[in-house]
Tab-separated table of C-alpha atoms and ligand atoms in Angstrom:
chain	number	residue	atom	x	y	z
A	1	MET	CA	-6.306	-8.261	23.169
A	2	PRO	CA	-3.329	-10.592	22.440
A	3	GLY	CA	-0.062	-9.524	23.998
A	4	GLU	CA	3.165	-8.774	22.216
A	5	SER	CA	4.728	-12.169	22.727
A	6	THR	CA	1.491	-13.965	21.671
A	7	VAL	CA	1.550	-12.028	18.394
A	8	ALA	CA	5.201	-12.752	17.834
A	9	ARG	CA	4.774	-16.430	18.541
A	10	SER	CA	1.759	-16.628	16.270
A	11	ALA	CA	3.639	-14.827	13.536
A	12	VAL	CA	6.519	-17.350	13.752
A	13	GLY	CA	4.015	-20.253	13.719
A	14	VAL	CA	2.215	-18.866	10.655
A	15	TRP	CA	5.576	-18.359	8.936
A	16	LEU	CA	6.675	-21.966	9.582
A	17	LEU	CA	3.303	-23.214	8.307
A	18	ALA	CA	3.659	-21.114	5.181
A	19	VAL	CA	7.121	-22.422	4.440
A	20	LEU	CA	6.147	-26.072	5.106
A	21	GLY	CA	2.961	-25.563	3.037
A	22	ALA	CA	4.958	-24.111	0.070
A	23	ALA	CA	7.532	-26.964	0.340
A	24	ALA	CA	4.842	-29.662	0.479
A	25	THR	CA	2.933	-28.227	-2.428
A	26	ALA	CA	6.084	-27.765	-4.501
A	27	HIS	CA	7.241	-31.354	-3.718
A	28	TRP	CA	4.026	-33.373	-3.783
A	29	VAL	CA	1.540	-31.488	-5.870
A	30	LEU	CA	3.105	-29.186	-8.436
A	31	PRO	CA	5.258	-31.817	-10.314
A	32	PHE	CA	2.171	-34.025	-10.816
A	33	ASP	CA	-0.627	-31.570	-11.359
A	34	ALA	CA	0.702	-28.096	-12.219
A	35	GLN	CA	-2.713	-26.520	-12.253
A	36	ALA	CA	-3.699	-27.859	-8.835
A	37	GLY	CA	-0.234	-26.880	-7.522
A	38	LEU	CA	-0.582	-23.266	-8.616
A	39	PHE	CA	-4.062	-23.091	-7.158
A	40	ALA	CA	-2.855	-24.468	-3.856
A	41	LEU	CA	0.068	-21.957	-3.744
A	42	GLY	CA	-2.355	-19.073	-4.395
A	43	LEU	CA	-4.642	-20.259	-1.579
A	44	LEU	CA	-1.637	-20.722	0.713
A	45	CYS	CA	-0.516	-17.175	0.052
A	46	MET	CA	-4.074	-15.956	0.723
A	47	ALA	CA	-4.045	-17.909	3.966
A	48	TYR	CA	-0.936	-16.354	5.422
A	49	THR	CA	-1.832	-12.901	4.073
A	50	LEU	CA	-5.195	-13.295	5.914
A	51	ALA	CA	-3.385	-14.473	9.043
A	52	ALA	CA	-1.091	-11.393	8.895
A	53	PHE	CA	-4.089	-9.135	8.464
A	54	GLY	CA	-5.721	-10.789	11.480
A	55	LEU	CA	-2.662	-10.391	13.676
A	56	ALA	CA	-2.333	-6.772	12.585
A	57	ARG	CA	-6.041	-6.219	13.445
A	58	ARG	CA	-6.374	-4.984	9.833
A	59	THR	CA	-9.784	-3.464	9.297
A	60	ALA	CA	-11.983	-5.106	6.735
A	61	GLY	CA	-12.715	-3.407	3.482
A	62	LEU	CA	-12.052	-3.305	-0.239
A	63	THR	CA	-8.344	-2.578	0.213
A	64	ALA	CA	-8.046	-5.799	2.297
A	65	LEU	CA	-10.228	-7.880	-0.010
A	66	LEU	CA	-8.527	-6.975	-3.277
A	67	PRO	CA	-5.068	-8.245	-2.302
A	68	LEU	CA	-6.550	-11.410	-0.846
A	69	ALA	CA	-8.492	-12.123	-4.042
A	70	TRP	CA	-5.475	-11.292	-6.207
A	71	VAL	CA	-3.152	-13.735	-4.428
A	72	ALA	CA	-5.821	-16.429	-4.114
A	73	GLY	CA	-6.314	-16.154	-7.912
A	74	PHE	CA	-2.595	-16.943	-8.615
A	75	GLY	CA	-3.580	-20.311	-10.057
A	76	MET	CA	-5.897	-18.508	-12.504
A	77	TRP	CA	-3.864	-15.511	-13.644
A	78	LEU	CA	-0.430	-17.092	-13.882
A	79	PRO	CA	-1.321	-19.663	-16.548
A	80	ILE	CA	-3.021	-16.889	-18.619
A	81	ALA	CA	0.045	-14.658	-18.283
A	82	GLN	CA	2.340	-17.659	-19.175
A	83	ASP	CA	0.364	-18.295	-22.396
A	84	PHE	CA	0.631	-14.638	-23.209
A	85	GLY	CA	4.396	-14.761	-22.646
A	86	ALA	CA	4.926	-17.829	-24.763
A	87	GLU	CA	2.483	-16.944	-27.599
A	88	THR	CA	2.671	-13.115	-27.839
A	89	LEU	CA	5.749	-11.890	-25.961
A	90	ALA	CA	8.319	-14.476	-27.048
A	91	PRO	CA	7.913	-13.977	-30.821
A	92	HIS	CA	7.979	-10.239	-30.239
A	93	ILE	CA	11.255	-10.186	-28.315
A	94	GLY	CA	12.761	-12.349	-31.107
A	95	SER	CA	13.732	-9.077	-32.787
A	96	TRP	CA	16.058	-8.162	-29.809
A	97	GLY	CA	18.749	-10.499	-31.160
A	98	LEU	CA	18.579	-12.976	-28.290
A	99	PRO	CA	19.393	-16.615	-28.859
A	100	GLN	CA	16.332	-18.613	-29.822
A	101	SER	CA	16.728	-20.838	-26.717
A	102	LEU	CA	16.368	-17.793	-24.539
A	103	LEU	CA	13.176	-16.337	-25.943
A	104	GLU	CA	10.683	-18.400	-23.900
A	105	PRO	CA	12.690	-18.146	-20.661
A	106	VAL	CA	13.024	-14.356	-21.057
A	107	ALA	CA	9.320	-13.967	-21.927
A	108	TYR	CA	8.431	-16.105	-18.888
A	109	ALA	CA	10.711	-14.004	-16.612
A	110	MET	CA	9.102	-10.848	-17.893
A	111	VAL	CA	5.636	-12.264	-17.166
A	112	LEU	CA	6.753	-13.301	-13.640
A	113	LEU	CA	8.110	-9.839	-13.030
A	114	ALA	CA	4.845	-8.203	-14.222
A	115	GLY	CA	2.953	-10.525	-11.882
A	116	GLY	CA	5.416	-9.570	-9.077
A	117	VAL	CA	4.802	-5.832	-9.644
A	118	ALA	CA	1.047	-6.378	-9.490
A	119	THR	CA	1.361	-8.569	-6.410
A	120	SER	CA	3.590	-6.072	-4.686
A	121	ALA	CA	1.157	-3.304	-5.445
A	122	MET	CA	-1.757	-5.364	-4.145
A	123	LEU	CA	0.091	-6.145	-0.919
A	124	TYR	CA	0.972	-2.498	-0.553
A	125	LEU	CA	-2.680	-1.685	-0.819
A	126	GLY	CA	-3.332	-4.211	1.929
A	127	THR	CA	-0.581	-3.243	4.279
A	128	GLY	CA	0.420	0.331	3.445
A	129	SER	CA	3.929	-0.876	3.922
A	130	ALA	CA	6.694	0.187	1.442
A	131	ALA	CA	8.931	-2.528	3.021
A	132	VAL	CA	6.460	-5.267	1.966
A	133	PHE	CA	6.200	-3.753	-1.496
A	134	TRP	CA	9.977	-3.761	-2.058
A	135	HIS	CA	10.599	-7.207	-0.469
A	136	VAL	CA	7.978	-8.869	-2.702
A	137	LEU	CA	9.279	-7.083	-5.775
A	138	VAL	CA	12.992	-7.943	-5.124
A	139	LEU	CA	11.989	-11.562	-4.337
A	140	THR	CA	10.130	-11.842	-7.602
A	141	GLY	CA	12.997	-10.228	-9.459
A	142	LEU	CA	15.339	-12.903	-8.055
A	143	VAL	CA	12.964	-15.738	-8.913
A	144	ALA	CA	12.541	-14.302	-12.486
A	145	GLY	CA	16.324	-14.032	-12.825
A	146	ALA	CA	16.824	-17.518	-11.572
A	147	SER	CA	14.290	-18.867	-14.037
A	148	ILE	CA	16.436	-17.432	-16.938
A	149	SER	CA	19.747	-18.534	-15.687
A	150	HIS	CA	18.816	-22.042	-14.695
A	151	GLN	CA	16.228	-22.760	-17.361
A	152	ASP	CA	13.608	-23.688	-14.744
A	153	THR	CA	14.839	-27.164	-13.660
A	154	PRO	CA	12.578	-28.851	-11.073
A	155	THR	CA	15.148	-28.047	-8.365
A	156	THR	CA	15.328	-24.321	-9.115
A	157	THR	CA	11.521	-24.216	-9.281
A	158	PHE	CA	11.277	-25.938	-5.925
A	159	ALA	CA	13.884	-23.653	-4.299
A	160	ALA	CA	12.331	-20.485	-5.877
A	161	ILE	CA	8.803	-21.381	-4.643
A	162	ILE	CA	10.082	-21.934	-1.055
A	163	ALA	CA	12.287	-18.829	-1.112
A	164	TRP	CA	9.477	-16.644	-2.506
A	165	HIS	CA	6.856	-17.782	-0.037
A	166	ALA	CA	9.274	-17.724	2.911
A	167	GLY	CA	10.298	-14.163	2.005
A	168	ALA	CA	6.802	-12.889	1.300
A	169	ALA	CA	5.316	-14.505	4.410
A	170	GLY	CA	8.251	-13.233	6.483
A	171	SER	CA	7.750	-9.637	5.216
A	172	LEU	CA	3.988	-9.737	5.768
A	173	LEU	CA	4.320	-11.194	9.230
A	174	ARG	CA	7.024	-8.705	10.209
A	175	TRP	CA	4.719	-5.919	9.157
A	176	ALA	CA	1.828	-7.637	11.080
A	177	THR	CA	3.875	-7.835	14.244
A	178	HIS	CA	4.777	-4.125	14.007
A	179	ALA	CA	1.224	-3.161	13.156
A	180	ALA	CA	-0.154	-5.169	16.093
A	181	TRP	CA	2.267	-3.330	18.407
A	182	ALA	CA	1.292	0.065	16.900
A	183	SER	CA	-2.375	-0.787	17.165
A	184	ARG	CA	-1.955	-1.734	20.842
A	185	GLU	CA	-0.044	1.491	21.570
A	186	GLY	CA	-2.530	3.546	19.579
A	187	VAL	CA	0.134	4.956	17.206
A	188	CYS	CA	0.382	5.238	13.392
A	189	THR	CA	2.255	2.184	11.835
A	190	ARG	CA	4.280	4.517	9.661
A	191	CYS	CA	5.244	7.637	11.595
A	192	GLY	CA	4.447	6.669	15.285
A	193	GLU	CA	2.030	9.601	15.730
A	194	ASP	CA	-0.502	9.055	18.579
A	195	ILE	CA	-3.775	8.236	16.699
A	196	ARG	CA	-6.050	7.406	19.651
A	197	GLY	CA	-9.371	9.229	19.179
A	198	VAL	CA	-8.693	10.061	15.505
A	199	SER	CA	-12.065	9.737	13.889
A	200	ASN	CA	-11.262	9.637	10.189
A	201	SER	CA	-9.178	6.937	8.574
A	202	MET	CA	-6.127	9.036	7.862
A	203	CYS	CA	-3.126	9.748	10.080
A	204	PRO	CA	-3.104	13.460	10.933
A	205	SER	CA	0.649	13.578	10.805
A	206	CYS	CA	1.879	11.576	7.779
A	207	LYS	CA	-1.507	11.429	5.984
A	208	GLY	CA	-1.202	7.695	5.538
A	209	ALA	CA	-4.341	5.521	5.588
A	210	LEU	CA	-5.004	4.008	9.021
A	211	LEU	CA	-5.546	0.359	8.149
A	212	CYS	CA	-5.539	-1.245	11.552
A	213	SER	CA	-8.043	-0.858	14.364
A	214	PRO	CA	-6.768	1.626	17.063
A	215	PRO	CA	-7.342	0.420	20.589
A	216	ALA	CA	-10.637	1.314	22.356
A	217	ARG	CA	-10.235	4.668	24.064
A	218	LYS	CA	-11.374	3.310	27.444
A	219	MET	CA	-8.100	1.463	27.636
A	220	GLY	CA	-6.507	4.688	28.860
A	221	PRO	CA	-3.227	6.273	27.849
A	222	PRO	CA	-0.521	4.147	26.296
A	223	LYS	CA	2.538	3.173	28.204
A	224	ASP	CA	5.257	5.819	28.307
A	225	ARG	CA	7.354	5.657	25.217
A	226	ALA	CA	11.007	6.661	25.033
A	227	ALA	CA	11.214	10.048	23.289
B	301	LIG	ZN1	1.325	8.561	10.436
């Protein structure tokens, strides 16, 4: 089983690759082929989410597959949501008394925010981590806000993409590092309860789902933990 420092080093390596990948896609692909760029960003997000699941020794199953499929499909669902925003939402919010020039940016920001809520919920399903949920939601809120205030210039789009993926990957890998430690120690990732030998997939103390493989029992008792 990989040790603590190996997990931490791998997490930093994956994070750097995620940021570089997002920057490269935003710089070299997205401006020339938006569709390919969005697909690449979705696949990139799936890759670092999968890496985080691997480091955390996340057990396979539907609650791991759904978030992976959702983020991988970013290049498919975002354009559909954007069309909905421009064609259906923008005319509708015209009655709010907003200036005409703001209708499309506001509709786009609302679409981004809705996508962010869905993505946060999906990643919560995959990690069981409230911190991951809130980090991704707040990040998306900032990106949506920036898209209204700066009218989506290429520079803000570039910065927003890097910031979002750096933040999301950072949050996922922070969770993965903690989950890997908890899995090694045989404790619940949420409440720290000893879960070695627990046969069902629920923590007996906090009732949270146990998403990561506990250590084999033959490994013996965990190291003494400070009370
Ligand atoms: Zn627990």
